[in-house]
Coordinates of C-alpha atoms and ligand atoms in Angstrom, one line a residue:
M1 CA 9.6 -11.1 -153.3
S2 CA 9.6 -14.6 -154.8
T3 CA 7.9 -14.8 -158.2
A4 CA 6.9 -18.3 -157.3
A5 CA 3.7 -16.8 -155.9
A6 CA 0.7 -18.4 -157.6
V7 CA -1.4 -16.1 -159.8
V8 CA -4.8 -17.1 -161.1
V9 CA -5.8 -16.0 -164.6
Y10 CA -9.6 -16.0 -164.9
G11 CA -10.6 -16.1 -168.6
A12 CA -7.2 -17.7 -169.3
T13 CA -8.2 -19.2 -172.6
G14 CA -9.3 -15.9 -174.2
H15 CA -7.0 -14.0 -176.6
T16 CA -5.9 -11.6 -173.9
G17 CA -5.8 -14.3 -171.2
R18 CA -3.3 -16.3 -173.2
F19 CA -1.0 -13.3 -173.4
V20 CA -1.3 -12.8 -169.7
V21 CA -0.6 -16.5 -169.0
A22 CA 2.5 -16.4 -171.2
E23 CA 3.8 -13.2 -169.5
L24 CA 3.3 -14.7 -166.0
R25 CA 5.2 -17.8 -167.1
R26 CA 7.9 -15.7 -168.6
R27 CA 8.3 -13.8 -165.4
G28 CA 8.5 -16.9 -163.3
F29 CA 5.1 -16.9 -161.6
T30 CA 3.3 -20.1 -160.8
T31 CA 0.2 -19.9 -163.0
I32 CA -3.3 -21.2 -162.3
V33 CA -5.6 -21.1 -165.4
S34 CA -9.3 -20.6 -164.7
G35 CA -12.5 -20.0 -166.6
R36 CA -15.8 -21.5 -167.3
D37 CA -14.7 -24.1 -170.0
A38 CA -12.8 -27.0 -168.4
A39 CA -12.0 -28.6 -171.8
Q40 CA -10.4 -25.4 -173.2
L41 CA -8.5 -25.0 -169.9
A42 CA -7.1 -28.5 -170.2
A43 CA -6.1 -27.9 -173.8
L44 CA -4.3 -24.7 -172.8
A45 CA -2.5 -26.5 -169.9
A46 CA -1.4 -29.3 -172.4
E47 CA 0.0 -26.6 -174.7
R48 CA 1.7 -24.5 -172.0
G49 CA 2.7 -27.2 -169.5
D50 CA 3.4 -26.4 -165.8
V51 CA 0.1 -24.6 -165.2
Q52 CA -2.6 -25.7 -162.8
V53 CA -6.2 -25.9 -164.1
R54 CA -9.1 -24.8 -161.9
P55 CA -12.4 -24.4 -163.8
A56 CA -15.0 -22.0 -162.2
T57 CA -18.1 -20.1 -163.2
V58 CA -19.2 -16.7 -162.1
D59 CA -22.6 -18.0 -161.0
D60 CA -21.0 -20.5 -158.6
P61 CA -19.1 -18.5 -155.9
A62 CA -17.9 -21.8 -154.3
S63 CA -16.1 -22.7 -157.6
L64 CA -14.5 -19.3 -157.6
D65 CA -13.4 -19.8 -154.0
R66 CA -11.8 -23.1 -155.0
A67 CA -10.1 -21.5 -158.0
L68 CA -8.5 -18.8 -155.8
A69 CA -7.6 -21.0 -152.8
G70 CA -4.0 -20.4 -151.8
A71 CA -3.3 -18.1 -154.7
A72 CA -1.5 -14.7 -154.2
A73 CA -3.5 -12.7 -156.8
V74 CA -6.0 -13.0 -159.6
V75 CA -6.1 -11.3 -163.0
N76 CA -9.5 -11.2 -164.5
C77 CA -9.4 -11.4 -168.3
A78 CA -12.9 -12.7 -168.9
G79 CA -15.3 -10.2 -170.5
P80 CA -18.0 -9.0 -170.5
F81 CA -16.9 -7.5 -167.2
A82 CA -20.5 -6.4 -166.6
V83 CA -21.0 -10.1 -165.9
T84 CA -17.6 -11.3 -164.5
A85 CA -16.1 -8.4 -162.6
G86 CA -18.5 -8.5 -159.6
P87 CA -18.3 -12.2 -158.8
V88 CA -14.5 -12.4 -159.4
V89 CA -13.6 -9.4 -157.3
E90 CA -16.0 -10.6 -154.5
A91 CA -14.2 -14.0 -154.5
A92 CA -10.8 -12.2 -154.4
L93 CA -12.0 -10.1 -151.4
R94 CA -13.2 -13.3 -149.6
A95 CA -9.8 -14.8 -150.2
G96 CA -8.1 -11.6 -149.1
I97 CA -6.0 -11.4 -152.3
P98 CA -5.4 -8.6 -154.8
Y99 CA -7.6 -8.4 -157.9
V100 CA -6.5 -6.9 -161.3
D101 CA -8.7 -6.7 -164.4
V102 CA -8.4 -5.6 -168.0
A103 CA -12.0 -4.2 -168.3
A104 CA -12.6 -1.6 -171.0
E105 CA -16.3 -1.3 -170.2
I106 CA -16.8 2.2 -168.8
E107 CA -19.9 1.3 -166.8
A108 CA -18.2 -1.8 -165.3
N109 CA -15.1 0.3 -164.4
V110 CA -17.4 2.8 -162.6
S111 CA -19.2 -0.1 -160.8
M112 CA -15.8 -1.4 -159.5
F113 CA -15.1 1.9 -157.8
A114 CA -18.7 2.5 -156.7
D115 CA -19.5 -1.0 -155.4
H116 CA -16.3 -2.5 -154.1
A117 CA -14.1 0.4 -152.8
E118 CA -15.3 0.1 -149.2
A119 CA -14.9 -3.7 -149.0
A120 CA -11.5 -3.6 -150.6
R121 CA -10.3 -0.8 -148.3
E122 CA -11.6 -2.7 -145.2
A123 CA -9.8 -5.8 -146.4
G124 CA -6.6 -3.9 -147.0
T125 CA -6.5 -5.4 -150.4
S126 CA -5.5 -3.9 -153.8
V127 CA -8.0 -3.9 -156.6
V128 CA -6.9 -2.4 -159.9
P129 CA -9.5 -2.2 -162.7
A130 CA -8.7 -1.5 -166.3
M131 CA -5.0 -2.5 -165.8
A132 CA -4.7 -2.7 -169.6
F133 CA -4.1 -0.8 -172.8
Y134 CA -7.3 1.2 -172.4
G135 CA -7.8 2.7 -169.0
G136 CA -4.4 1.7 -167.6
L137 CA -1.8 2.9 -170.0
G138 CA -3.5 6.3 -170.6
D139 CA -3.9 6.8 -166.9
L140 CA -0.2 6.1 -166.3
L141 CA 0.8 8.5 -169.1
V142 CA -1.5 11.3 -167.8
T143 CA -0.2 10.8 -164.3
A144 CA 3.4 10.7 -165.3
A145 CA 2.9 13.8 -167.5
M146 CA 1.4 15.7 -164.6
G147 CA 4.4 14.9 -162.4
E148 CA 3.9 16.1 -158.8
T149 CA 0.7 18.0 -159.6
T150 CA -2.7 16.4 -159.1
A151 CA -5.0 18.9 -160.8
A152 CA -5.2 20.1 -164.4
D153 CA -7.8 21.8 -166.7
E154 CA -7.9 19.2 -169.4
A155 CA -6.4 15.8 -170.3
H156 CA -6.5 14.4 -173.8
V157 CA -5.6 10.9 -174.8
A158 CA -5.2 10.3 -178.5
Y159 CA -5.0 6.7 -179.8
G160 CA -3.1 6.4 -183.0
L161 CA -3.7 2.8 -184.0
S162 CA -2.6 1.6 -187.4
G163 CA -5.9 -0.4 -187.5
W164 CA -8.0 -2.5 -185.1
Q165 CA -8.9 -6.1 -185.7
P166 CA -11.1 -6.7 -182.7
T167 CA -11.4 -10.0 -180.8
A168 CA -14.8 -11.6 -180.1
G169 CA -14.4 -10.3 -176.5
T170 CA -14.0 -6.7 -177.7
R171 CA -17.1 -6.9 -179.9
V172 CA -19.1 -8.3 -177.0
A173 CA -17.8 -5.6 -174.7
G174 CA -18.9 -3.0 -177.1
Q175 CA -22.4 -4.5 -177.5
V176 CA -22.9 -4.8 -173.7
S177 CA -21.8 -1.2 -173.2
Q178 CA -24.1 0.0 -175.9
Q179 CA -27.0 -1.8 -174.2
R180 CA -26.2 -0.4 -170.8
R181 CA -26.2 3.1 -172.4
A182 CA -29.4 2.4 -174.3
G183 CA -27.6 3.4 -177.5
R184 CA -26.5 6.8 -176.1
R185 CA -22.9 8.1 -176.2
V186 CA -20.9 9.1 -173.2
R187 CA -18.2 11.8 -172.5
F188 CA -16.4 13.1 -169.4
T189 CA -17.0 16.8 -169.1
D190 CA -17.5 19.4 -166.3
G191 CA -16.2 16.8 -163.9
A192 CA -18.7 14.1 -164.6
L193 CA -19.7 11.3 -167.0
Q194 CA -22.5 12.6 -169.2
Y195 CA -24.7 10.6 -171.6
H196 CA -25.7 12.4 -174.8
D197 CA -27.0 11.9 -178.3
D198 CA -24.6 14.2 -180.2
G199 CA -23.3 12.9 -183.5
V200 CA -19.8 11.5 -184.1
S201 CA -17.3 14.2 -185.1
E202 CA -13.8 14.1 -186.5
Q203 CA -10.8 16.3 -186.2
D204 CA -7.0 16.2 -186.9
W205 CA -4.5 15.3 -184.2
S206 CA -0.8 16.0 -184.6
F207 CA 0.9 12.8 -183.3
P208 CA 4.7 12.9 -182.9
E209 CA 6.6 11.9 -186.0
P210 CA 6.7 9.5 -187.9
L211 CA 2.9 9.2 -187.5
G212 CA 2.3 12.9 -187.8
R213 CA -1.0 14.6 -188.5
R214 CA -3.9 12.2 -188.6
R215 CA -7.7 12.2 -188.7
V216 CA -9.2 11.0 -185.4
V217 CA -12.7 10.4 -184.1
A218 CA -13.3 13.0 -181.4
E219 CA -14.9 11.7 -178.1
F220 CA -14.2 8.1 -178.9
T221 CA -14.7 7.6 -175.2
M222 CA -12.6 4.9 -173.5
A223 CA -12.0 3.7 -169.9
D224 CA -9.5 6.5 -169.3
V225 CA -12.5 8.8 -168.5
V226 CA -13.0 6.6 -165.4
T227 CA -9.4 5.9 -164.3
V228 CA -7.9 9.4 -164.7
P229 CA -10.6 11.3 -162.8
S230 CA -10.7 8.6 -160.1
H231 CA -7.6 10.2 -158.6
L232 CA -6.8 13.4 -160.4
A233 CA -8.8 16.6 -160.4
V234 CA -9.3 17.0 -164.1
P235 CA -12.7 18.2 -165.2
E236 CA -12.3 17.5 -168.9
V237 CA -10.9 14.1 -170.0
R238 CA -11.3 13.3 -173.7
T239 CA -10.1 10.4 -175.7
Y240 CA -9.7 10.1 -179.5
M241 CA -9.2 7.3 -182.0
S242 CA -7.6 7.2 -185.4
V243 CA -10.4 7.0 -188.0
E244 CA -8.8 3.9 -189.6
A245 CA -9.1 1.9 -186.4
A246 CA -12.6 3.2 -185.6
R247 CA -13.8 2.1 -189.0
E248 CA -12.2 -1.4 -188.7
L249 CA -13.7 -1.8 -185.3
A250 CA -17.2 -0.8 -186.6
S251 CA -17.1 -3.1 -189.6
E252 CA -18.6 -6.6 -189.1
D253 CA -16.3 -7.9 -191.8
T254 CA -13.0 -7.1 -190.0
P255 CA -11.3 -10.3 -189.0
A256 CA -9.9 -11.1 -185.6
P257 CA -6.2 -10.3 -185.0
E258 CA -3.6 -12.7 -186.6
P259 CA -0.3 -13.4 -185.0
V260 CA 2.8 -12.3 -187.1
D261 CA 5.6 -12.9 -184.7
A262 CA 6.9 -15.5 -182.2
L263 CA 5.2 -13.7 -179.3
G264 CA 1.8 -14.1 -181.0
R265 CA 1.5 -10.3 -181.7
S266 CA -0.4 -9.0 -184.7
D267 CA 1.1 -6.4 -186.9
Q268 CA -1.0 -3.6 -185.4
T269 CA 1.1 -0.7 -184.1
F270 CA 0.0 2.0 -181.7
V271 CA 0.9 5.5 -180.5
V272 CA -0.8 6.8 -177.3
D273 CA -0.3 10.5 -177.2
V274 CA -1.3 12.3 -174.0
L275 CA -1.7 16.1 -173.7
V276 CA -2.4 17.7 -170.3
R277 CA -3.2 21.4 -170.0
A278 CA -3.0 23.2 -166.6
G279 CA -3.0 27.0 -166.2
G280 CA -1.8 27.5 -169.8
V281 CA 1.0 25.0 -169.5
E282 CA 1.0 21.9 -171.6
R283 CA 2.7 18.6 -170.9
R284 CA 2.9 15.6 -173.1
A285 CA 3.6 11.9 -172.7
T286 CA 3.7 9.4 -175.6
A287 CA 3.9 5.6 -175.8
R288 CA 4.5 3.5 -178.8
G289 CA 4.3 -0.3 -179.2
Q290 CA 2.8 -3.2 -181.1
D291 CA -0.5 -4.9 -180.5
I292 CA -3.0 -3.5 -177.9
Y293 CA -3.9 -7.0 -176.7
A294 CA -0.4 -8.2 -176.3
I295 CA 0.8 -5.0 -174.4
T296 CA -2.0 -5.6 -171.9
A297 CA -0.1 -8.6 -170.5
P298 CA 3.0 -6.8 -169.3
L299 CA 0.8 -4.0 -167.9
A300 CA -1.3 -6.4 -165.9
V301 CA 1.6 -8.7 -164.8
E302 CA 3.8 -5.7 -163.8
A303 CA 0.9 -4.5 -161.7
V304 CA 0.6 -7.9 -160.0
R305 CA 4.4 -8.0 -159.4
R306 CA 4.3 -4.5 -157.8
I307 CA 1.3 -5.3 -155.6
L308 CA 2.9 -8.5 -154.3
A309 CA 6.2 -6.7 -153.7
G310 CA 4.4 -3.9 -151.8
E311 CA 5.4 -1.3 -154.4
T312 CA 2.1 0.5 -154.2
R313 CA 0.9 3.9 -153.1
T314 CA -2.5 2.9 -151.6
T315 CA -4.9 0.0 -151.0
G316 CA -8.5 -0.5 -152.0
V317 CA -9.8 0.1 -155.5
A318 CA -7.4 2.3 -157.4
S319 CA -6.5 2.9 -161.0
A320 CA -3.0 2.3 -162.3
G321 CA -1.9 5.9 -161.9
A322 CA -3.1 6.0 -158.3
M323 CA -1.8 2.6 -157.3
F324 CA 1.7 2.9 -158.7
D325 CA 4.6 5.3 -159.3
A326 CA 3.5 6.0 -162.9
A327 CA 6.8 7.1 -164.4
D328 CA 8.7 4.2 -162.8
F329 CA 6.0 1.8 -163.9
L330 CA 6.2 3.0 -167.5
R331 CA 10.0 2.8 -167.4
A332 CA 9.7 -0.9 -166.3
L333 CA 7.7 -1.6 -169.5
S334 CA 10.6 -0.4 -171.7
P335 CA 11.2 -3.8 -173.4
H336 CA 7.6 -3.7 -174.6
L337 CA 6.9 0.0 -174.8
S338 CA 8.8 3.0 -175.9
V339 CA 7.8 6.0 -173.8
E340 CA 8.6 9.7 -174.0
L341 CA 7.8 11.9 -171.1
G342 CA 8.0 15.6 -171.9
G343 CA 7.8 17.1 -168.5
G344 CA 7.9 20.7 -169.6
P345 CA 5.8 23.0 -171.8
C346 CA 4.8 21.4 -175.1
P347 CA 6.2 23.1 -178.2
R348 CA 3.3 22.1 -180.4
D349 CA -0.4 21.7 -180.1
G350 CA -2.1 18.3 -180.6
F351 CA -5.2 20.0 -182.0
D352 CA -5.7 21.1 -185.6
S353 CA -9.1 22.1 -186.7
Ligands
NAP1 N1 -8.7 -2.5 -171.5 C1 -8.1 -3.0 -172.5 O1 -7.3 -2.4 -173.2 C2 -8.4 -4.4 -172.9 C3 -7.4 -5.2 -173.5 C4 -7.6 -6.5 -173.8 C5 -8.9 -7.1 -173.5 N2 -9.8 -6.3 -172.9 C6 -11.1 -6.9 -172.6 O2 -10.9 -8.1 -172.1 C7 -12.0 -9.0 -172.5 C8 -11.5 -10.2 -173.1 O3 -10.9 -9.9 -174.3 P1 -10.3 -11.0 -175.3 O4 -9.6 -10.2 -176.3 O5 -9.4 -11.9 -174.5 O6 -11.6 -11.7 -175.8 P2 -11.8 -13.3 -176.1 O7 -10.7 -13.9 -176.8 O8 -13.1 -13.3 -176.8 O9 -11.9 -14.0 -174.7 C9 -13.0 -13.8 -173.9 C10 -12.8 -14.6 -172.6 O10 -13.8 -14.3 -171.7 C11 -14.5 -15.6 -171.3 N3 -15.9 -15.3 -170.9 C12 -16.8 -14.7 -171.6 N4 -18.0 -14.7 -170.9 C13 -17.7 -15.3 -169.8 C14 -18.5 -15.6 -168.7 N5 -19.8 -15.3 -168.6 N6 -18.0 -16.3 -167.7 C15 -16.7 -16.7 -167.7 N7 -15.9 -16.4 -168.7 C16 -16.4 -15.7 -169.8 C17 -14.3 -16.4 -172.5 O11 -14.6 -17.8 -172.2 P3 -15.2 -18.8 -173.2 O12 -14.1 -19.2 -174.1 O13 -15.7 -19.9 -172.3 O14 -16.3 -18.1 -173.9 C18 -12.9 -16.1 -172.9 O15 -12.0 -16.8 -172.1 C19 -12.9 -8.1 -173.3 O16 -13.9 -7.6 -172.5 C20 -12.0 -7.0 -173.8 O17 -12.7 -5.8 -174.0 C21 -9.6 -5.0 -172.6

């Protein structure tokens, strides 16, 4: 495959969109920057050079068609995805090109499977929602931990973030999701998403060293509760968040992330620790890296590369773990991510009460 294929980034001027543009350029893709603000796009193009500018708005399908014309794929980085995902995926399906997004809004992720699966399958096109830190990475780790098996009793995804300075887009995504849930909380249990009014609880989680035993918010429900059960028979999928990160996210005073290195990454570090239980056997997979927004770019761009190269397992709407060879995908991210896949029984329990 030639990486000269043109890839459109919708929402290219956002914090995450900029990382995706940089990663596409780094990997040799022709890059088309799109979004609703022509002036911001022109400024980005002046900064980056060698990118095409195609403004488009989600309430003008013809503008989206012009933005995607002749392109090989689109990566949607514009949130809230409750607003952007439908129009952009529909434009991708009209153009007959793959669609990848970074949505971390559970209801928007559910809608992608519910509303667009049939059209994507009929078009023979790949659509990968939540191809990002939340939703994508956890699903790849769970899938890789499970190996050849497709059923388990429980999957747990613990996020050990050093902190979380959210972008404006993250804050808006949280507000939109809260509104869609009418303030209720959500969990995935007994094989279904369930809305509830239970209070927030905490517990300890034993992350691999050097992070070690940490306090986490239990049922800090993230997009993995959509992606994992979309293709694996796991009736209990739970996600957890380090209390430091949950508190920073909740505080209105927490500033947006600040770059500390040449790649534009913040000093945030993360450990994503996955524990899968099946018939009394535990399997673990762990990933470590820096900056949850920055790592989203190699995840999304590697997905595009694999789709365009035909390195996929299915077509239609599919999560990262269903679309790709999960272990191989994780290995390909090794410059950005350090991954340990413990295929056998786990010597220690992640839970401590
Ligand atoms: N799953 C994950 O792990 C993950 C990782 C990274 C990001 N995300 C999600 O990605 C989204 C963007 O995050 P970010 O950090 O890049 O935020 P950001 O810096 O605030 O950027 C948001 C982008 O979305 C665009 N946008 C907002 N509303 C739009 C609309 N109605 N039509 C077209 N464009 C619109 C903005 O354009 P303007 O400048 O014109 O407002 C901007 O380009 C958020 O929803 C976030 O939750 C998820």
